[in-house]
Amino acid sequence: MPATRRDLVISGTAIASALAATATAADAPVRPRAPAMQRAWQIGSQQGIDSLQLVSRPVQQPGPGEVAIAVRAAALNHRDLNIVAARYGPAKPATRVPVSDGSGDVVAVGPDVTSWRIGDRVTAPHFVDWLDGQYSPAVFARDLGNTADGWLAERIVLPAASLVRVPDALNHAEAAALGAAGITAWSVLEAFAGVRPGDVVLALGTGGVAVLALQIAKMAGATVAITSSSDAKLQAVRALGADITVNYRSRPDWQVAIREATGGRGVDIVVETGGFATLPQSLACCAPNARIGLLGALAGRAEGGGDLSPMIVANAIVKGITSGSRRMLEDLLRACAANGVKPKIDRQFAFGEVPEAYRYLQTGSHVGKIVLRLD
């Protein structure tokens, strides 16, 4: 039935009303949507553990070449204690998110990223720009938890090129525990020293690097010696495969004890976490052509120097080690998965228990790694 004049008038009125309403809505001020928020820890004033702050801050979106990750686990290192106490290079911004090691799930990718998909399980080296090859001081420009925001937040945005896939054989806590400490131990044993079956490896202490060095060395078929001031800790590392254990409090001449335990031969590789304070004793128990990776100073500064002449007698090599590359982390994860090796995790804390986790690390009572869980 054709429309009447009355129908057309009514229709025209309705259209006019609709257009007016649309114009009114268009003229109304647009309220921007509130950004999505996340929980994150910040280092604050860097006066120690009590400076740590749990805050709410906007979620960062990935840009070109970047990936956003929902953090599932993060792992502490000794340097995290130094950073919150302003003892690790220059003071950082109070808003810096700490912790260099973590693992999580990809939740968003930048517009040009094709190598990763939502749901992928990933981790990354803390030097995100050191992908492969030789070390350069330039890698410190983006050092997670130090010169760039780290993993102690619900989300982190990282370069897609820096990411490493987490093998199915490892969970997020284990992948996080294999971060800086694992890369450093791998850098000493594999990249530098070329550990072989039958080598004797010495690791000082029972912290993250030393225990991961033990596990990596055993994968390679080496004999491993460990020192500690605690008989209970030495019992724990024997359960992980340590062949020779020496309590350096009951045997201050531990270098003699190590030589005795190796039939006078000495050790081929030293993972020297003590630094210059323990280096003379480490050198004194070296076999000919030994390789020493010098990577820390947990024993403090040397007082009055020490006798380094055994380095000449043994024709030993001492090399400074500054963590490692993305390639090293990838190789380490692959080796652990293939050999069924899981990092020793001493204790796990909830995300809200970060200060307690830092204090536990500070006690030095752990054997292996301390992990924070976000899932």
Short mmCIF file of C-alpha atoms in Angstrom, two decimals:
data_model
loop_
_atom_site.label_atom_id
_atom_site.label_comp_id
_atom_site.label_asym_id
_atom_site.label_seq_id
_atom_site.Cartn_x
_atom_site.Cartn_y
_atom_site.Cartn_z
CA MET A 1 0.00 0.00 0.00
CA PRO A 2 1.52 3.41 -0.96
CA ALA A 3 2.53 5.70 1.92
CA THR A 4 0.16 8.54 2.80
CA ARG A 5 1.18 12.13 3.36
CA ARG A 6 0.62 11.56 7.11
CA ASP A 7 3.07 8.59 7.08
CA LEU A 8 5.69 10.66 5.33
CA VAL A 9 5.33 13.49 7.84
CA ILE A 10 5.73 11.08 10.77
CA SER A 11 8.75 9.38 9.12
CA GLY A 12 10.37 12.72 8.43
CA THR A 13 9.86 13.79 12.04
CA ALA A 14 11.45 10.56 13.33
CA ILE A 15 14.45 10.98 11.05
CA ALA A 16 14.93 14.58 12.15
CA SER A 17 14.76 13.54 15.81
CA ALA A 18 17.32 10.80 15.23
CA LEU A 19 19.70 13.18 13.46
CA ALA A 20 19.37 15.72 16.27
CA ALA A 21 20.14 13.06 18.85
CA THR A 22 23.19 11.97 16.87
CA ALA A 23 24.46 15.53 16.63
CA THR A 24 23.95 16.04 20.36
CA ALA A 25 25.91 12.85 21.11
CA ALA A 26 28.68 13.89 18.72
CA ASP A 27 28.94 17.31 20.36
CA ALA A 28 29.15 15.82 23.87
CA PRO A 29 32.66 15.64 25.34
CA VAL A 30 34.33 12.24 24.83
CA ARG A 31 35.59 10.69 28.05
CA PRO A 32 38.78 8.69 27.43
CA ARG A 33 38.67 5.09 28.60
CA ALA A 34 40.69 4.46 31.72
CA PRO A 35 43.87 2.50 30.89
CA ALA A 36 44.05 -1.11 32.04
CA MET A 37 46.03 -1.35 35.25
CA GLN A 38 48.44 -3.90 36.65
CA ARG A 39 50.18 -4.58 39.92
CA ALA A 40 53.93 -4.04 39.97
CA TRP A 41 56.75 -3.75 42.48
CA GLN A 42 59.07 -0.73 42.31
CA ILE A 43 62.46 -0.24 43.98
CA GLY A 44 61.53 3.14 45.50
CA SER A 45 64.19 5.15 47.33
CA GLN A 46 66.71 2.26 47.31
CA GLN A 47 67.43 2.32 51.01
CA GLY A 48 67.10 -1.45 51.24
CA ILE A 49 64.35 -4.06 51.17
CA ASP A 50 61.89 -1.80 52.98
CA SER A 51 62.02 0.61 50.01
CA LEU A 52 60.18 -1.88 47.79
CA GLN A 53 56.71 -0.61 46.85
CA LEU A 54 53.70 -2.52 45.52
CA VAL A 55 51.86 -0.12 43.17
CA SER A 56 49.22 -0.02 40.46
CA ARG A 57 50.41 1.28 37.10
CA PRO A 58 49.08 1.29 33.52
CA VAL A 59 49.55 -1.76 31.34
CA GLN A 60 52.01 -1.04 28.54
CA GLN A 61 51.00 -2.16 25.05
CA PRO A 62 53.57 -3.68 22.67
CA GLY A 63 54.85 -1.53 19.84
CA PRO A 64 56.57 -2.57 16.61
CA GLY A 65 58.94 -5.48 17.24
CA GLU A 66 57.63 -6.02 20.78
CA VAL A 67 55.64 -8.63 22.66
CA ALA A 68 53.57 -8.30 25.86
CA ILE A 69 53.89 -11.15 28.35
CA ALA A 70 51.73 -12.08 31.32
CA VAL A 71 54.34 -12.89 33.97
CA ARG A 72 53.84 -16.25 35.69
CA ALA A 73 57.09 -16.53 37.67
CA ALA A 74 60.18 -14.49 38.52
CA ALA A 75 63.43 -15.53 40.20
CA LEU A 76 65.73 -13.58 42.51
CA ASN A 77 69.50 -13.11 42.22
CA HIS A 78 71.96 -11.67 44.71
CA ARG A 79 72.29 -8.52 42.64
CA ASP A 80 68.61 -7.75 43.35
CA LEU A 81 69.61 -7.10 46.96
CA ASN A 82 72.33 -4.70 45.81
CA ILE A 83 69.98 -2.84 43.46
CA VAL A 84 67.39 -2.06 46.17
CA ALA A 85 70.24 -0.85 48.39
CA ALA A 86 71.83 1.41 45.70
CA ARG A 87 74.96 -0.75 45.62
CA TYR A 88 74.78 -1.75 41.96
CA GLY A 89 75.95 1.10 39.76
CA PRO A 90 74.24 4.50 39.80
CA ALA A 91 70.94 5.01 41.61
CA LYS A 92 67.93 4.00 39.52
CA PRO A 93 64.59 5.78 39.04
CA ALA A 94 62.32 5.06 42.00
CA THR A 95 59.77 3.62 39.56
CA ARG A 96 62.14 0.94 38.26
CA VAL A 97 60.57 -2.54 38.30
CA PRO A 98 63.18 -4.98 39.65
CA VAL A 99 64.24 -8.58 38.94
CA SER A 100 66.07 -9.77 35.85
CA ASP A 101 64.64 -13.29 35.48
CA GLY A 102 61.13 -14.44 34.66
CA SER A 103 58.83 -16.50 32.49
CA GLY A 104 55.29 -16.06 31.21
CA ASP A 105 52.70 -16.33 28.46
CA VAL A 106 52.46 -14.10 25.38
CA VAL A 107 49.23 -12.05 25.59
CA ALA A 108 49.76 -9.47 22.81
CA VAL A 109 52.16 -8.88 19.92
CA GLY A 110 53.24 -5.74 18.09
CA PRO A 111 51.85 -5.00 14.62
CA ASP A 112 54.84 -6.46 12.76
CA VAL A 113 55.62 -9.47 14.97
CA THR A 114 55.12 -12.84 13.26
CA SER A 115 57.49 -15.07 15.26
CA TRP A 116 55.30 -15.33 18.38
CA ARG A 117 51.64 -16.06 19.00
CA ILE A 118 49.30 -15.45 21.91
CA GLY A 119 49.66 -18.30 24.37
CA ASP A 120 53.33 -19.06 23.66
CA ARG A 121 55.38 -19.73 26.81
CA VAL A 122 58.53 -17.60 26.81
CA THR A 123 61.46 -16.32 28.82
CA ALA A 124 64.39 -14.02 27.95
CA PRO A 125 67.96 -13.18 28.99
CA HIS A 126 68.27 -10.11 31.19
CA PHE A 127 70.56 -8.48 28.60
CA VAL A 128 67.77 -8.31 26.02
CA ASP A 129 69.98 -6.90 23.24
CA TRP A 130 72.73 -9.54 23.58
CA LEU A 131 71.38 -12.10 21.16
CA ASP A 132 74.58 -13.97 20.24
CA GLY A 133 78.31 -13.48 19.79
CA GLN A 134 80.84 -11.75 22.00
CA TYR A 135 80.09 -9.58 25.03
CA SER A 136 79.98 -5.80 24.70
CA PRO A 137 79.44 -3.29 27.54
CA ALA A 138 76.64 -1.84 25.38
CA VAL A 139 74.36 -4.67 26.57
CA PHE A 140 73.98 -2.89 29.91
CA ALA A 141 71.85 -0.23 28.18
CA ARG A 142 68.85 -2.61 28.43
CA ASP A 143 69.49 -4.83 31.44
CA LEU A 144 66.21 -6.03 32.94
CA GLY A 145 65.69 -5.03 36.55
CA ASN A 146 68.67 -2.67 36.38
CA THR A 147 68.63 -0.18 33.47
CA ALA A 148 65.21 -1.35 32.21
CA ASP A 149 62.05 -2.51 33.94
CA GLY A 150 62.21 -6.14 35.01
CA TRP A 151 59.85 -9.05 35.63
CA LEU A 152 58.34 -8.13 39.01
CA ALA A 153 55.02 -7.01 37.51
CA GLU A 154 51.92 -8.68 36.14
CA ARG A 155 52.93 -7.72 32.59
CA ILE A 156 56.22 -7.03 30.85
CA VAL A 157 56.88 -5.83 27.29
CA LEU A 158 60.06 -7.15 25.64
CA PRO A 159 61.66 -7.17 22.19
CA ALA A 160 60.35 -10.15 20.23
CA ALA A 161 63.92 -10.98 19.14
CA SER A 162 65.03 -11.48 22.75
CA LEU A 163 62.50 -14.17 23.62
CA VAL A 164 63.26 -17.87 24.09
CA ARG A 165 60.58 -20.55 23.94
CA VAL A 166 60.12 -22.49 27.18
CA PRO A 167 60.29 -26.26 26.50
CA ASP A 168 57.31 -28.39 27.49
CA ALA A 169 59.54 -30.23 29.97
CA LEU A 170 59.93 -27.09 32.11
CA ASN A 171 57.28 -25.10 33.97
CA HIS A 172 57.37 -21.32 34.36
CA ALA A 173 59.06 -21.41 37.79
CA GLU A 174 61.83 -23.64 36.44
CA ALA A 175 62.34 -21.51 33.35
CA ALA A 176 62.61 -18.37 35.49
CA ALA A 177 65.14 -20.10 37.76
CA LEU A 178 67.38 -20.80 34.76
CA GLY A 179 67.78 -17.09 33.95
CA ALA A 180 70.85 -15.04 34.84
CA ALA A 181 72.38 -17.62 37.19
CA GLY A 182 71.93 -20.44 34.69
CA ILE A 183 73.22 -18.38 31.76
CA THR A 184 76.27 -17.39 33.82
CA ALA A 185 77.06 -20.97 34.83
CA TRP A 186 76.59 -22.10 31.20
CA SER A 187 78.81 -19.25 30.01
CA VAL A 188 81.63 -20.47 32.27
CA LEU A 189 81.30 -24.20 31.74
CA GLU A 190 80.28 -24.48 28.09
CA ALA A 191 81.08 -21.26 26.24
CA PHE A 192 84.41 -20.56 27.99
CA ALA A 193 85.78 -23.72 29.63
CA GLY A 194 84.37 -26.33 27.24
CA VAL A 195 83.56 -28.81 30.02
CA ARG A 196 84.12 -32.45 29.05
CA PRO A 197 83.39 -35.82 30.63
CA GLY A 198 85.98 -36.52 33.30
CA ASP A 199 86.76 -32.88 34.06
CA VAL A 200 86.77 -31.86 37.72
CA VAL A 201 84.69 -28.73 38.32
CA LEU A 202 84.86 -26.64 41.51
CA ALA A 203 81.93 -24.40 42.47
CA LEU A 204 82.09 -22.19 45.55
CA GLY A 205 79.03 -22.01 47.80
CA THR A 206 75.47 -23.23 47.33
CA GLY A 207 73.74 -20.21 45.79
CA GLY A 208 71.96 -20.13 42.45
CA VAL A 209 75.02 -20.01 40.18
CA ALA A 210 76.96 -22.67 42.09
CA VAL A 211 74.08 -25.16 42.23
CA LEU A 212 73.20 -24.65 38.56
CA ALA A 213 76.90 -25.08 37.72
CA LEU A 214 76.77 -28.39 39.59
CA GLN A 215 73.73 -29.52 37.59
CA ILE A 216 75.19 -28.40 34.23
CA ALA A 217 78.56 -30.01 34.96
CA LYS A 218 76.90 -33.32 35.87
CA MET A 219 74.98 -33.21 32.57
CA ALA A 220 78.38 -33.04 30.85
CA GLY A 221 79.75 -36.02 32.76
CA ALA A 222 82.09 -34.04 35.00
CA THR A 223 83.11 -34.64 38.61
CA VAL A 224 81.97 -31.75 40.82
CA ALA A 225 83.41 -30.33 44.04
CA ILE A 226 81.40 -27.90 46.19
CA THR A 227 82.41 -25.81 49.21
CA SER A 228 80.12 -24.43 51.92
CA SER A 229 80.15 -23.42 55.58
CA SER A 230 77.12 -25.63 56.28
CA ASP A 231 77.14 -29.42 56.56
CA ALA A 232 73.38 -29.43 55.92
CA LYS A 233 73.87 -27.57 52.63
CA LEU A 234 76.66 -29.92 51.64
CA GLN A 235 74.34 -32.85 52.26
CA ALA A 236 71.75 -31.18 50.00
CA VAL A 237 74.20 -30.75 47.11
CA ARG A 238 75.42 -34.33 47.49
CA ALA A 239 71.82 -35.35 46.86
CA LEU A 240 72.03 -33.33 43.61
CA GLY A 241 75.16 -35.20 42.52
CA ALA A 242 78.12 -33.39 44.09
CA ASP A 243 81.08 -35.80 44.29
CA ILE A 244 83.38 -33.85 46.62
CA THR A 245 82.15 -31.57 49.42
CA VAL A 246 84.28 -29.50 51.79
CA ASN A 247 83.18 -27.39 54.75
CA TYR A 248 85.47 -24.37 54.59
CA ARG A 249 84.86 -23.50 58.25
CA SER A 250 86.10 -26.83 59.53
CA ARG A 251 88.73 -26.89 56.74
CA PRO A 252 89.99 -23.32 56.26
CA ASP A 253 92.65 -24.87 54.01
CA TRP A 254 89.91 -26.13 51.71
CA GLN A 255 92.18 -25.92 48.70
CA VAL A 256 94.34 -28.65 50.31
CA ALA A 257 91.23 -30.73 50.99
CA ILE A 258 90.18 -30.42 47.33
CA ARG A 259 93.61 -31.54 46.14
CA GLU A 260 93.55 -34.48 48.54
CA ALA A 261 90.09 -35.51 47.30
CA THR A 262 91.32 -35.46 43.67
CA GLY A 263 94.40 -37.55 44.45
CA GLY A 264 96.67 -34.51 44.22
CA ARG A 265 95.63 -33.67 40.66
CA GLY A 266 93.44 -30.65 41.35
CA VAL A 267 90.49 -29.20 39.42
CA ASP A 268 90.12 -28.35 35.74
CA ILE A 269 87.42 -25.66 35.96
CA VAL A 270 86.51 -23.21 38.72
CA VAL A 271 83.20 -21.36 38.88
CA GLU A 272 84.61 -18.56 41.03
CA THR A 273 81.69 -16.79 42.72
CA GLY A 274 83.77 -15.66 45.70
CA GLY A 275 85.86 -13.21 43.70
CA PHE A 276 89.33 -11.96 44.52
CA ALA A 277 88.99 -12.92 48.20
CA THR A 278 88.90 -16.63 47.33
CA LEU A 279 90.78 -16.60 44.00
CA PRO A 280 94.23 -17.39 45.50
CA GLN A 281 92.86 -20.55 47.15
CA SER A 282 91.00 -21.52 43.98
CA LEU A 283 94.21 -21.19 42.00
CA ALA A 284 96.06 -23.27 44.56
CA CYS A 285 93.89 -26.28 43.83
CA CYS A 286 94.02 -25.99 40.03
CA ALA A 287 95.24 -28.75 37.76
CA PRO A 288 97.51 -27.89 34.80
CA ASN A 289 95.74 -25.79 32.15
CA ALA A 290 92.77 -25.07 34.39
CA ARG A 291 90.13 -22.51 33.41
CA ILE A 292 88.69 -20.14 36.03
CA GLY A 293 85.54 -18.14 35.37
CA LEU A 294 85.61 -15.09 37.67
CA LEU A 295 82.02 -13.90 38.00
CA GLY A 296 81.32 -12.42 41.40
CA ALA A 297 82.60 -11.14 44.71
CA LEU A 298 80.30 -12.79 47.24
CA ALA A 299 83.22 -13.41 49.61
CA GLY A 300 84.02 -9.69 49.78
CA ARG A 301 87.22 -7.86 48.96
CA ALA A 302 90.62 -9.48 49.31
CA GLU A 303 92.66 -8.09 52.21
CA GLY A 304 96.38 -7.71 51.63
CA GLY A 305 96.28 -9.43 48.28
CA GLY A 306 97.10 -13.08 47.78
CA ASP A 307 99.50 -15.41 46.05
CA LEU A 308 98.58 -15.66 42.39
CA SER A 309 101.75 -17.50 41.36
CA PRO A 310 99.89 -20.84 41.06
CA MET A 311 98.24 -19.34 37.98
CA ILE A 312 101.63 -19.38 36.27
CA VAL A 313 102.64 -22.79 37.59
CA ALA A 314 99.35 -24.32 36.40
CA ASN A 315 99.32 -22.35 33.13
CA ALA A 316 95.78 -21.45 34.16
CA ILE A 317 93.42 -19.01 32.45
CA VAL A 318 91.32 -16.56 34.47
CA LYS A 319 88.46 -14.92 32.58
CA GLY A 320 85.88 -12.42 33.79
CA ILE A 321 82.33 -13.59 33.03
CA THR A 322 79.39 -11.18 32.63
CA SER A 323 76.36 -13.44 32.27
CA GLY A 324 75.56 -14.45 28.68
CA SER A 325 73.47 -14.16 25.55
CA ARG A 326 70.05 -15.21 24.33
CA ARG A 327 71.72 -18.04 22.40
CA MET A 328 73.29 -19.36 25.62
CA LEU A 329 69.93 -19.33 27.40
CA GLU A 330 68.32 -21.17 24.49
CA ASP A 331 71.09 -23.81 24.54
CA LEU A 332 70.75 -24.20 28.31
CA LEU A 333 66.97 -24.70 28.17
CA ARG A 334 67.33 -27.23 25.38
CA ALA A 335 70.00 -29.16 27.28
CA CYS A 336 67.96 -29.25 30.49
CA ALA A 337 64.87 -30.46 28.63
CA ALA A 338 66.80 -33.14 26.74
CA ASN A 339 68.47 -34.45 29.91
CA GLY A 340 65.48 -34.21 32.22
CA VAL A 341 67.29 -31.70 34.44
CA LYS A 342 65.24 -29.26 36.51
CA PRO A 343 66.86 -26.40 38.42
CA LYS A 344 66.96 -26.72 42.19
CA ILE A 345 64.32 -24.34 43.59
CA ASP A 346 64.79 -23.82 47.31
CA ARG A 347 61.55 -21.95 48.03
CA GLN A 348 58.65 -20.19 46.29
CA PHE A 349 56.83 -17.05 47.42
CA ALA A 350 53.59 -15.40 46.34
CA PHE A 351 53.64 -12.08 44.46
CA GLY A 352 52.53 -10.21 47.58
CA GLU A 353 55.42 -11.70 49.58
CA VAL A 354 58.24 -10.01 47.67
CA PRO A 355 59.88 -8.34 50.72
CA GLU A 356 59.82 -11.69 52.57
CA ALA A 357 61.48 -13.36 49.56
CA TYR A 358 64.21 -10.69 49.49
CA ARG A 359 64.82 -11.15 53.22
CA TYR A 360 65.09 -14.89 52.81
CA LEU A 361 67.66 -14.37 50.04
CA GLN A 362 69.55 -12.01 52.35
CA THR A 363 69.88 -14.71 55.04
CA GLY A 364 71.92 -16.86 52.67
CA SER A 365 70.22 -19.98 54.00
CA HIS A 366 68.97 -21.12 50.58
CA VAL A 367 70.33 -23.89 48.38
CA GLY A 368 69.54 -23.08 44.76
CA LYS A 369 67.00 -20.52 43.55
CA ILE A 370 64.20 -18.44 45.14
CA VAL A 371 61.14 -18.02 42.94
CA LEU A 372 58.11 -15.69 43.05
CA ARG A 373 54.86 -17.02 41.59
CA LEU A 374 52.18 -14.90 39.92
CA ASP A 375 49.83 -17.69 38.86
#
